[in-house]
Coordinates of C-alpha atoms in Angstrom, one line a residue:
M8 CA 0.4 0.0 0.0
T9 CA 1.7 3.3 -0.6
A10 CA 1.7 6.1 2.0
D11 CA -0.4 8.8 -0.1
A12 CA -3.4 6.5 -1.5
I13 CA -7.1 6.3 -0.1
H14 CA -8.0 3.5 1.4
F15 CA -12.6 2.3 1.2
E16 CA -12.8 -0.8 3.1
L17 CA -16.1 -2.8 0.3
T18 CA -16.9 -5.6 3.6
P19 CA -19.8 -4.0 5.9
P20 CA -19.5 -1.5 7.7
Y21 CA -18.0 -0.2 4.5
R22 CA -15.1 2.6 5.6
H23 CA -13.8 5.0 4.3
A24 CA -10.1 5.7 5.9
G25 CA -11.6 3.8 10.1
K26 CA -14.7 6.6 9.3
P27 CA -18.0 5.6 7.8
A28 CA -19.0 5.4 3.6
R29 CA -21.9 6.2 2.4
F30 CA -22.7 2.6 0.0
Q31 CA -24.2 4.7 -3.1
S32 CA -21.4 7.1 -3.3
L33 CA -18.6 4.3 -2.8
W34 CA -20.3 2.2 -5.1
L35 CA -20.9 5.1 -7.8
L36 CA -16.1 4.7 -6.8
V37 CA -16.0 1.5 -6.7
R38 CA -18.4 1.1 -10.7
L39 CA -15.5 4.4 -11.4
Y40 CA -13.0 2.6 -10.8
Y41 CA -14.2 -0.9 -12.9
A42 CA -15.5 1.5 -15.5
A43 CA -11.5 2.9 -16.2
A44 CA -9.6 -0.3 -15.6
H45 CA -11.3 -2.9 -17.5
E46 CA -14.1 -1.1 -19.6
D47 CA -14.2 2.6 -21.4
G48 CA -13.5 4.4 -18.6
M49 CA -17.2 5.8 -18.4
V50 CA -19.7 5.3 -17.0
A51 CA -24.1 5.9 -17.9
V52 CA -26.5 7.8 -15.3
A53 CA -28.5 4.4 -17.1
A54 CA -26.1 2.1 -14.4
L55 CA -27.2 3.8 -10.7
R56 CA -31.0 3.7 -12.7
Q57 CA -30.9 0.4 -12.6
R58 CA -28.9 -0.1 -9.7
F59 CA -30.4 1.8 -7.2
P60 CA -33.5 1.6 -9.3
A61 CA -36.3 3.5 -5.5
S62 CA -34.2 6.1 -6.9
R63 CA -36.8 8.6 -8.9
T64 CA -33.9 10.7 -9.5
P65 CA -30.6 10.7 -10.0
R66 CA -29.9 13.7 -9.2
M67 CA -29.6 13.7 -5.4
L68 CA -27.7 10.6 -4.7
V69 CA -24.6 12.2 -7.6
S70 CA -25.3 15.0 -5.6
R71 CA -24.0 13.4 -3.0
A72 CA -22.1 11.2 -3.9
F73 CA -19.5 14.3 -5.0
A74 CA -20.4 16.1 -1.9
D75 CA -18.5 12.2 -0.4
F76 CA -15.3 12.2 -3.1
A77 CA -14.2 15.9 -2.4
A78 CA -14.5 14.7 1.3
W79 CA -12.6 12.6 0.5
G80 CA -10.0 14.2 -1.6
V81 CA -10.8 12.0 -4.9
E82 CA -11.7 13.6 -8.7
A83 CA -14.4 12.7 -10.4
G84 CA -16.0 14.5 -14.0
W85 CA -18.9 14.2 -16.0
G86 CA -19.9 15.0 -19.4
A87 CA -19.0 13.7 -22.5
P88 CA -16.5 13.7 -24.0
R89 CA -14.4 13.2 -21.1
R90 CA -11.6 15.5 -20.0
E91 CA -8.6 15.8 -16.3
T92 CA -9.9 19.6 -16.2
A93 CA -12.7 18.5 -13.3
S94 CA -12.5 21.6 -12.1
L95 CA -13.7 23.3 -14.8
L96 CA -17.3 21.2 -16.0
N97 CA -20.2 23.2 -15.3
P98 CA -22.6 21.8 -12.4
D99 CA -25.9 21.7 -13.9
G100 CA -25.1 19.4 -16.2
R101 CA -23.9 16.6 -14.1
S102 CA -26.4 14.5 -13.0
R103 CA -26.9 13.3 -17.0
G104 CA -23.3 11.9 -16.6
P105 CA -21.6 10.2 -17.8
F106 CA -19.3 10.1 -15.3
W107 CA -15.1 9.1 -15.2
L108 CA -12.5 9.3 -12.7
A109 CA -9.6 11.4 -13.6
S110 CA -7.1 9.1 -14.3
D111 CA -4.2 11.6 -12.1
G112 CA -6.3 10.2 -8.7
M113 CA -7.0 6.2 -10.2
A114 CA -4.0 5.4 -8.8
R115 CA -4.4 6.3 -5.5
L116 CA -7.7 4.3 -5.0
E117 CA -7.6 1.4 -3.4
F118 CA -10.1 -0.7 -2.3
L119 CA -10.6 -3.8 0.5
A120 CA -11.7 -6.9 1.3
D121 CA -11.6 -8.3 5.2
G122 CA -9.4 -5.9 5.5
L123 CA -7.1 -7.2 2.4
P124 CA -7.3 -5.9 -1.9
A125 CA -9.9 -6.1 -3.4
D126 CA -8.8 -8.3 -6.7
R127 CA -11.8 -8.1 -10.0
P128 CA -14.1 -10.6 -8.5
Q129 CA -14.5 -9.3 -5.4
L130 CA -15.6 -5.5 -6.6
E131 CA -17.9 -7.5 -9.3
Q132 CA -19.1 -8.9 -6.1
F133 CA -19.7 -5.6 -4.7
L134 CA -21.0 -3.9 -8.1
G135 CA -23.0 -6.7 -8.1
L136 CA -22.2 -7.4 -12.5
E137 CA -21.7 -10.7 -13.6
P138 CA -18.1 -11.8 -13.4
A139 CA -16.0 -11.6 -16.5
A140 CA -14.7 -15.1 -16.7
A141 CA -17.3 -16.9 -17.5
E142 CA -18.4 -20.2 -19.1
A143 CA -17.2 -21.0 -22.1
P144 CA -20.4 -20.5 -24.0
D145 CA -20.4 -24.9 -25.0
S146 CA -20.7 -25.3 -21.8
I147 CA -23.8 -23.9 -20.5
S148 CA -26.1 -25.9 -21.5
Q149 CA -29.3 -24.5 -23.2
L150 CA -31.6 -24.6 -20.0
E151 CA -29.2 -22.3 -18.2
A152 CA -28.4 -20.7 -20.9
L153 CA -32.3 -19.7 -21.4
T154 CA -32.8 -18.7 -17.9
R155 CA -29.4 -16.5 -17.5
G156 CA -31.2 -14.4 -21.0
L157 CA -34.6 -13.8 -19.3
D158 CA -33.6 -11.3 -18.2
Y159 CA -32.0 -10.4 -20.9
W160 CA -34.9 -10.5 -23.5
S161 CA -37.1 -9.0 -21.3
Q162 CA -35.5 -5.9 -21.2
L163 CA -34.3 -5.3 -24.3
T164 CA -38.2 -6.0 -25.3
Q165 CA -39.1 -3.0 -22.8
A166 CA -37.2 -0.8 -24.6
I167 CA -38.6 -1.9 -28.4
R168 CA -42.7 -0.8 -26.4
D169 CA -41.0 2.1 -25.1
E170 CA -39.5 2.8 -28.5
R171 CA -42.8 1.8 -30.7
D172 CA -45.6 4.1 -28.0
G173 CA -43.2 6.6 -27.3
M174 CA -43.7 6.1 -23.5
G175 CA -46.4 8.7 -23.6
R176 CA -44.7 10.3 -25.8
V177 CA -41.2 11.1 -24.0
A178 CA -37.8 12.1 -25.4
G179 CA -35.2 9.1 -27.2
P180 CA -33.5 10.0 -24.4
Q181 CA -35.3 8.2 -22.6
V182 CA -36.2 4.6 -24.9
A183 CA -32.5 4.5 -25.5
A184 CA -31.8 4.7 -21.0
S185 CA -33.7 1.4 -21.7
F186 CA -31.4 -0.2 -24.7
H187 CA -28.6 0.3 -22.4
A188 CA -30.0 -0.9 -19.4
A189 CA -30.5 -3.9 -21.4
S190 CA -27.0 -3.5 -22.5
L191 CA -26.0 -4.1 -19.8
A192 CA -28.4 -7.5 -18.1
A193 CA -26.0 -8.8 -21.8
H194 CA -24.2 -12.1 -21.3
N195 CA -22.5 -12.4 -24.3
D196 CA -21.6 -10.5 -27.7
F197 CA -24.7 -10.4 -29.4
Q198 CA -26.8 -9.5 -26.8
Q199 CA -24.1 -6.6 -26.3
A200 CA -24.0 -5.8 -29.1
L201 CA -28.0 -5.4 -30.3
A202 CA -28.5 -3.2 -27.9
L203 CA -25.5 -1.2 -27.7
T204 CA -26.9 -0.6 -31.7
K205 CA -30.2 0.2 -30.6
E206 CA -29.3 2.3 -27.7
S207 CA -27.0 4.2 -29.9
L208 CA -29.5 5.2 -32.4
A209 CA -31.8 5.5 -29.7
W210 CA -29.2 8.8 -28.5
R211 CA -29.0 10.3 -32.4
R212 CA -32.5 10.6 -32.6
G213 CA -32.9 12.2 -28.4
A214 CA -30.1 14.7 -30.3
Q215 CA -27.4 13.1 -26.8
F216 CA -25.4 12.9 -29.8
D217 CA -22.7 12.4 -27.0
D218 CA -23.8 9.4 -25.0
S219 CA -24.6 8.0 -29.0
R220 CA -21.1 8.4 -29.7
L221 CA -19.9 6.7 -26.0
A222 CA -22.2 3.6 -26.7
L223 CA -20.7 2.3 -30.7
K224 CA -17.4 3.1 -30.0
K225 CA -18.5 0.3 -26.8
L226 CA -20.2 -1.3 -30.1
G227 CA -17.4 -1.3 -32.2
Q228 CA -15.5 -2.4 -29.5
V229 CA -17.1 -5.4 -28.8
L230 CA -17.6 -5.5 -33.2
D231 CA -13.3 -5.4 -33.4
G232 CA -14.2 -9.7 -31.0
R233 CA -15.6 -11.4 -33.4
R234 CA -17.1 -13.8 -31.8
F235 CA -20.7 -13.9 -33.3
E236 CA -19.7 -14.6 -36.4
T237 CA -23.3 -15.6 -38.6
A238 CA -24.7 -11.5 -37.3
Q239 CA -21.3 -10.3 -37.4
P240 CA -21.9 -8.9 -41.1
T241 CA -25.1 -6.7 -39.8
F242 CA -24.3 -5.3 -36.9
S243 CA -21.0 -4.0 -38.9
A244 CA -24.0 -2.9 -41.3
M245 CA -25.8 -1.0 -38.4
A246 CA -22.3 -0.3 -37.4
C247 CA -21.3 1.4 -40.6
I248 CA -24.8 4.0 -40.5
A249 CA -24.4 4.4 -36.7
R250 CA -21.2 5.9 -37.7
A251 CA -22.0 7.4 -40.6
W252 CA -24.7 9.2 -38.4
D253 CA -22.5 10.4 -36.1
H254 CA -20.7 12.2 -39.2
Y255 CA -23.6 13.6 -40.1
A256 CA -24.6 14.8 -36.5
R257 CA -21.3 16.5 -36.6
G258 CA -21.7 18.4 -39.7
E259 CA -18.5 16.5 -41.7
P260 CA -20.5 15.0 -44.3
D261 CA -17.5 13.3 -46.7
G262 CA -17.1 10.9 -43.2
A263 CA -20.5 10.0 -43.6
E264 CA -20.7 9.9 -47.1
A265 CA -18.1 7.1 -46.6
C266 CA -19.4 5.2 -44.1
L267 CA -22.4 4.7 -46.9
A268 CA -19.9 3.5 -49.4
Q269 CA -19.0 0.9 -47.5
L270 CA -22.2 -1.1 -47.6
R271 CA -23.0 -0.8 -51.4
N272 CA -19.5 -0.8 -53.0
P273 CA -18.7 -4.1 -53.5
G274 CA -17.4 -6.1 -50.3
E275 CA -18.8 -7.4 -47.1
L276 CA -21.4 -5.7 -46.5
Q277 CA -22.8 -4.9 -49.9
P278 CA -24.8 -7.9 -49.2
V279 CA -26.6 -6.7 -46.2
Y280 CA -27.1 -3.8 -47.8
R281 CA -28.9 -5.9 -50.2
Y282 CA -31.0 -8.6 -48.8
N283 CA -31.6 -6.2 -45.6
P284 CA -34.4 -3.8 -46.1
R285 CA -34.3 -2.6 -42.9
V286 CA -29.9 -1.6 -43.1
R287 CA -31.0 -1.0 -46.8
F288 CA -34.3 1.5 -45.9
E289 CA -31.2 3.8 -43.2
C290 CA -28.9 4.2 -45.1
L291 CA -30.5 5.6 -48.3
N292 CA -32.5 7.7 -45.8
L293 CA -29.3 9.2 -45.1
G294 CA -28.4 9.4 -48.8
A295 CA -30.7 11.3 -49.4
L296 CA -30.2 14.0 -46.8
L297 CA -27.2 14.2 -47.3
H298 CA -27.5 14.9 -50.9
K299 CA -30.4 17.1 -49.8
Q300 CA -27.6 19.4 -48.4
A301 CA -24.8 19.5 -50.8
A302 CA -27.5 20.2 -53.5
I303 CA -28.6 22.7 -51.6
A304 CA -24.9 24.2 -50.6
G305 CA -23.9 24.1 -54.0
Q306 CA -27.5 24.4 -56.0
A307 CA -27.2 21.3 -58.3
P308 CA -30.0 19.9 -59.5
E309 CA -27.9 16.3 -60.4
R310 CA -28.1 16.5 -56.3
A311 CA -31.2 17.8 -56.3
E312 CA -32.6 14.2 -58.2
A313 CA -30.1 12.8 -56.6
A314 CA -31.9 12.7 -53.3
L315 CA -35.1 11.9 -54.3
R316 CA -34.3 8.9 -56.5
D317 CA -32.6 8.3 -52.9
L318 CA -35.9 8.3 -50.5
A319 CA -38.1 7.1 -53.6
G320 CA -35.1 3.9 -53.3
A321 CA -36.5 4.0 -49.1
L322 CA -39.5 4.4 -49.0
E323 CA -39.7 1.1 -50.3
A324 CA -38.0 -0.5 -48.8
A325 CA -40.1 0.7 -45.9
Y326 CA -42.6 -1.1 -46.4
E327 CA -40.3 -4.1 -47.2
A328 CA -39.2 -4.7 -43.8
D329 CA -43.1 -3.9 -42.8
S330 CA -41.7 -0.8 -41.5
I331 CA -44.7 1.5 -40.3
D332 CA -42.3 3.9 -39.0
A333 CA -39.7 4.4 -41.7
A334 CA -41.6 4.9 -44.2
Q335 CA -44.0 7.9 -41.9
H336 CA -39.5 9.3 -41.5
V337 CA -39.6 8.3 -45.4
A338 CA -42.9 10.2 -46.7
A339 CA -42.0 13.3 -44.4
N340 CA -38.5 13.7 -45.9
L341 CA -40.1 13.1 -49.5
G342 CA -43.2 16.7 -48.7
W343 CA -40.6 18.4 -47.3
C344 CA -37.4 17.9 -49.9
L345 CA -40.4 19.0 -52.6
W346 CA -40.8 22.0 -52.0
L347 CA -37.7 23.3 -51.4
F348 CA -35.9 21.9 -54.8
W349 CA -38.7 23.5 -55.8
K350 CA -38.5 26.6 -54.8
Q351 CA -34.8 26.9 -55.0
A352 CA -34.9 25.7 -58.6
L353 CA -33.0 22.5 -58.5
V354 CA -36.4 20.7 -59.8
D355 CA -39.2 22.0 -62.7
P356 CA -37.0 24.6 -63.2
Q357 CA -39.8 26.3 -66.3
R358 CA -42.0 26.4 -63.5
A359 CA -44.2 23.8 -66.1
L360 CA -46.1 23.6 -61.9
P361 CA -48.1 26.2 -60.3
V362 CA -46.8 26.9 -57.1
A363 CA -50.0 25.7 -55.4
D364 CA -50.1 22.4 -57.1
M365 CA -46.7 21.9 -56.2
Q366 CA -47.3 23.2 -52.4
R367 CA -50.8 20.8 -52.7
L368 CA -47.7 17.6 -53.9
A369 CA -45.7 18.6 -51.0
I370 CA -48.5 18.9 -47.9
R371 CA -50.0 16.1 -48.9
W372 CA -46.4 14.0 -48.5
L373 CA -45.9 15.7 -45.2
G374 CA -50.6 14.7 -45.1
L375 CA -49.7 11.0 -45.3
S376 CA -46.6 11.7 -42.1
E377 CA -48.7 12.2 -40.5
W378 CA -51.8 10.4 -40.6
I379 CA -49.3 7.5 -40.5
C380 CA -48.3 8.8 -36.8
D381 CA -52.0 8.7 -36.1
R382 CA -52.5 5.6 -36.6
F383 CA -50.6 3.7 -36.3
G384 CA -49.0 4.9 -32.6
V385 CA -45.5 5.5 -34.4
G386 CA -43.3 9.4 -35.1
N387 CA -44.5 10.8 -32.0
G388 CA -42.1 12.7 -30.4
S389 CA -41.4 15.3 -32.7
A390 CA -43.0 19.1 -34.2
W391 CA -41.6 18.5 -37.2
N392 CA -44.3 17.2 -39.5
V393 CA -46.6 20.5 -38.1
V394 CA -43.5 23.3 -38.6
F395 CA -42.4 21.9 -42.7
L396 CA -46.2 22.0 -43.0
L397 CA -47.1 25.1 -41.7
R398 CA -43.4 26.3 -43.4
I399 CA -44.9 24.8 -46.9
A400 CA -48.2 26.9 -46.3
R401 CA -47.2 30.1 -45.9
G402 CA -44.3 29.2 -48.6
D403 CA -45.5 31.7 -51.5
C404 CA -46.3 34.2 -49.1
P405 CA -44.1 37.6 -49.6
R406 CA -41.0 38.7 -47.4
T407 CA -39.9 41.9 -46.7
K408 CA -38.1 42.5 -43.9
R409 CA -39.4 44.6 -41.0
P410 CA -43.0 45.2 -43.4
A411 CA -45.7 47.2 -42.0
L412 CA -48.2 45.1 -40.2
A413 CA -50.9 45.9 -43.1
G414 CA -49.2 45.2 -45.6
F415 CA -47.5 42.1 -43.9
Q416 CA -51.7 40.7 -42.8
A417 CA -52.0 41.0 -46.4
A418 CA -50.7 37.8 -46.8
R419 CA -52.4 34.6 -48.3
P420 CA -51.2 31.2 -47.0
F421 CA -52.0 28.5 -48.7
P422 CA -56.4 27.8 -47.2
L423 CA -56.5 25.7 -44.4
Q424 CA -59.8 24.0 -45.9
E425 CA -57.8 23.4 -49.2
M426 CA -54.7 21.4 -47.6
R427 CA -57.9 18.6 -45.6
R428 CA -59.3 18.4 -49.5
A429 CA -55.7 17.5 -50.7
L430 CA -54.8 15.3 -48.1
A431 CA -57.9 13.3 -48.9
L432 CA -57.4 10.6 -46.6
S433 CA -59.9 9.6 -43.3
P434 CA -60.1 10.7 -40.4
C435 CA -58.2 13.8 -41.4
P436 CA -54.6 14.8 -39.1
F437 CA -55.1 17.1 -39.2
S438 CA -59.2 17.4 -38.2
A439 CA -61.2 20.8 -37.4
A440 CA -63.5 18.2 -34.9
K441 CA -59.7 18.0 -33.6
G442 CA -59.3 21.7 -33.1
Y443 CA -57.5 22.5 -36.3
R444 CA -59.5 24.5 -37.2
S445 CA -56.9 27.8 -38.3
W446 CA -53.5 27.6 -39.0
T447 CA -52.9 29.4 -35.9
A448 CA -54.8 26.7 -33.6
V449 CA -52.5 23.8 -35.6
A450 CA -49.0 25.8 -33.9
E451 CA -50.8 26.8 -30.6
L452 CA -51.9 23.3 -30.8
T453 CA -48.2 21.5 -31.2
L454 CA -47.3 23.8 -28.8
D455 CA -49.6 23.3 -26.1
E456 CA -48.5 19.4 -26.5
H457 CA -45.0 19.9 -25.3
D458 CA -46.5 22.3 -22.6
Q459 CA -48.2 19.6 -21.2
G460 CA -44.7 17.4 -21.2
R461 CA -46.3 15.1 -23.9
L462 CA -45.2 16.1 -26.7
P463 CA -41.3 16.9 -25.5
L464 CA -39.3 19.0 -27.9
T465 CA -35.6 19.5 -28.8
P466 CA -34.2 23.6 -28.6
L467 CA -33.9 23.3 -32.5
Q468 CA -37.5 22.6 -33.0
L469 CA -39.0 24.1 -30.3
A470 CA -37.6 27.5 -32.0
N471 CA -39.0 26.7 -35.4
L472 CA -42.2 24.9 -33.7
L473 CA -42.2 29.1 -32.0
L474 CA -41.2 30.6 -35.4
E475 CA -44.1 29.2 -37.5
T476 CA -46.3 30.3 -34.9
L477 CA -45.4 33.7 -34.3
W478 CA -45.8 34.3 -38.1
F479 CA -49.5 33.4 -38.2
Q480 CA -50.1 34.8 -34.7
A481 CA -49.0 37.7 -35.9
W482 CA -51.1 37.2 -40.2
E483 CA -54.4 36.6 -37.7
G484 CA -53.7 38.7 -35.3
G485 CA -51.8 41.5 -35.5
V486 CA -49.7 42.5 -32.2
S487 CA -50.9 40.7 -29.7
R488 CA -50.4 39.6 -26.6
Q489 CA -49.6 35.9 -27.7
A490 CA -47.6 37.0 -30.7
C491 CA -45.3 39.0 -28.4
A492 CA -44.9 36.5 -26.1
S493 CA -43.5 33.8 -28.7
A494 CA -40.8 36.4 -29.8
L495 CA -39.9 36.8 -26.3
R496 CA -40.0 33.1 -25.9
L497 CA -38.8 32.5 -29.1
K498 CA -35.7 35.3 -28.5
Q499 CA -34.7 33.8 -24.7
L500 CA -34.3 30.3 -26.0
L501 CA -32.0 30.6 -29.0
P502 CA -29.1 30.9 -27.4
Q503 CA -29.6 27.4 -26.3
L504 CA -28.7 26.3 -30.6
R505 CA -25.2 26.9 -32.0
R506 CA -24.4 29.6 -33.6
G507 CA -24.6 29.0 -36.9
E508 CA -29.3 28.1 -36.4
R509 CA -29.0 31.2 -34.3
S510 CA -28.6 33.2 -37.1
F511 CA -31.2 30.8 -39.1
F512 CA -33.6 32.3 -36.7
R513 CA -32.8 36.5 -36.2
D514 CA -32.2 36.1 -40.1
E515 CA -35.8 35.2 -39.6
L516 CA -37.8 37.1 -37.2
A517 CA -36.5 40.2 -39.3
F518 CA -39.2 39.0 -41.6
L519 CA -41.8 39.2 -38.7
P520 CA -43.8 43.1 -37.9
Q521 CA -41.8 46.0 -37.4
E522 CA -45.0 46.9 -34.7
L523 CA -44.5 43.4 -33.9
L524 CA -40.0 43.5 -33.3
E525 CA -40.8 46.9 -31.6
L526 CA -42.8 45.4 -28.6
A527 CA -41.1 41.7 -28.3

């Protein structure tokens, strides 16, 4: 034992330097040490929820643990990516994790069991983890394997159910935490890879990109082992797609396209792309978004055509895979891309279609997506359909910076009743019977879903919804109390957005009535 070591006794009564140690704090410290010594060094907050399910929120547990760490002279940090300057981290986000130990202090920690240095199996026993040196698969009876796997498959099934029904429209991170809990209960590499793949994609859908990368890193470590050859290509393909999404979220289109090329080009993964419709859908859907990005940035009609072609292929793959949720995603992307490309003359440059006909076509695709969400109970948790619908509805209105209120209200958005006739779906997803009696009501009812906690939105989604709400409130009601409140709320939300996103909204606000901007 070193002279400056920090000693902890793991046998009850738990002690630090001869004084009582709080079990929850000691457990988290040992878990951090174990992760640093034998895993990737990071401990997700889901591990705390699983170990201490009686605690409704980990915030208090984490706060007490870090207070104990400070008293013990142990430096730990939180958040991803990992940084060694833990003292500079903002405590406001601490309870979201993930957590890690500062490397220079890890060597000082010494854990004892009955007064003797604890080995790895004793640490695992204290933490309640499965022993690392498990029996070889062929030495386990089928009955034992099925018995041990029941908890995992039960948790994975619950996570899939949470994903399907949105857990009452909760945000993606809670679904991702369910998949993470399943990965912690995995008994072999196949089970862990399956849960980690779904966890990474769920974090990405919830805009928690650092957590998505952490799950992706763990998945890569499992795949490197190559201990389940029959499923290896499928998992490798999904990991490739998850990496492509990561590049896309970082603003690295070349990296994303390189990942997708591994699936489409000849090689081990091409048969997976060809014969697995779910993999094909994911590849084509993301490929379309990359084409869309390049088309708009470079005013490239050929990339716009490629985007629409990939979306058409993704729609076929979605229905081939019997994934109605995937189908509604593609329908929404088709509607929005058609309108964007038409507005920028990337498709139909000769304007063979009148603007109202193009609005009607784009709105029909968005309406199909929303109708699928309503009828099949999928896709809940997003406001993009409503945002795109409202933006297209006002897409042909004149745009003048700081217009006078009278001129602004003289605009004529696409008629709401005409939209219902264009959808030709029963029941109509935006019927008057549901309260959608005006475009403003469409925006305000969706905003109320968020405010009531039934539709938690990311800051970017909320900002877009507020912009559309504000536009239609000003158009229908002028400089009303509601419009001023929406304008103020949007301005207060801007610091939570990225720099480029903030610039977009500041530019858009300049096209609202002068009278409103002066009061908001």
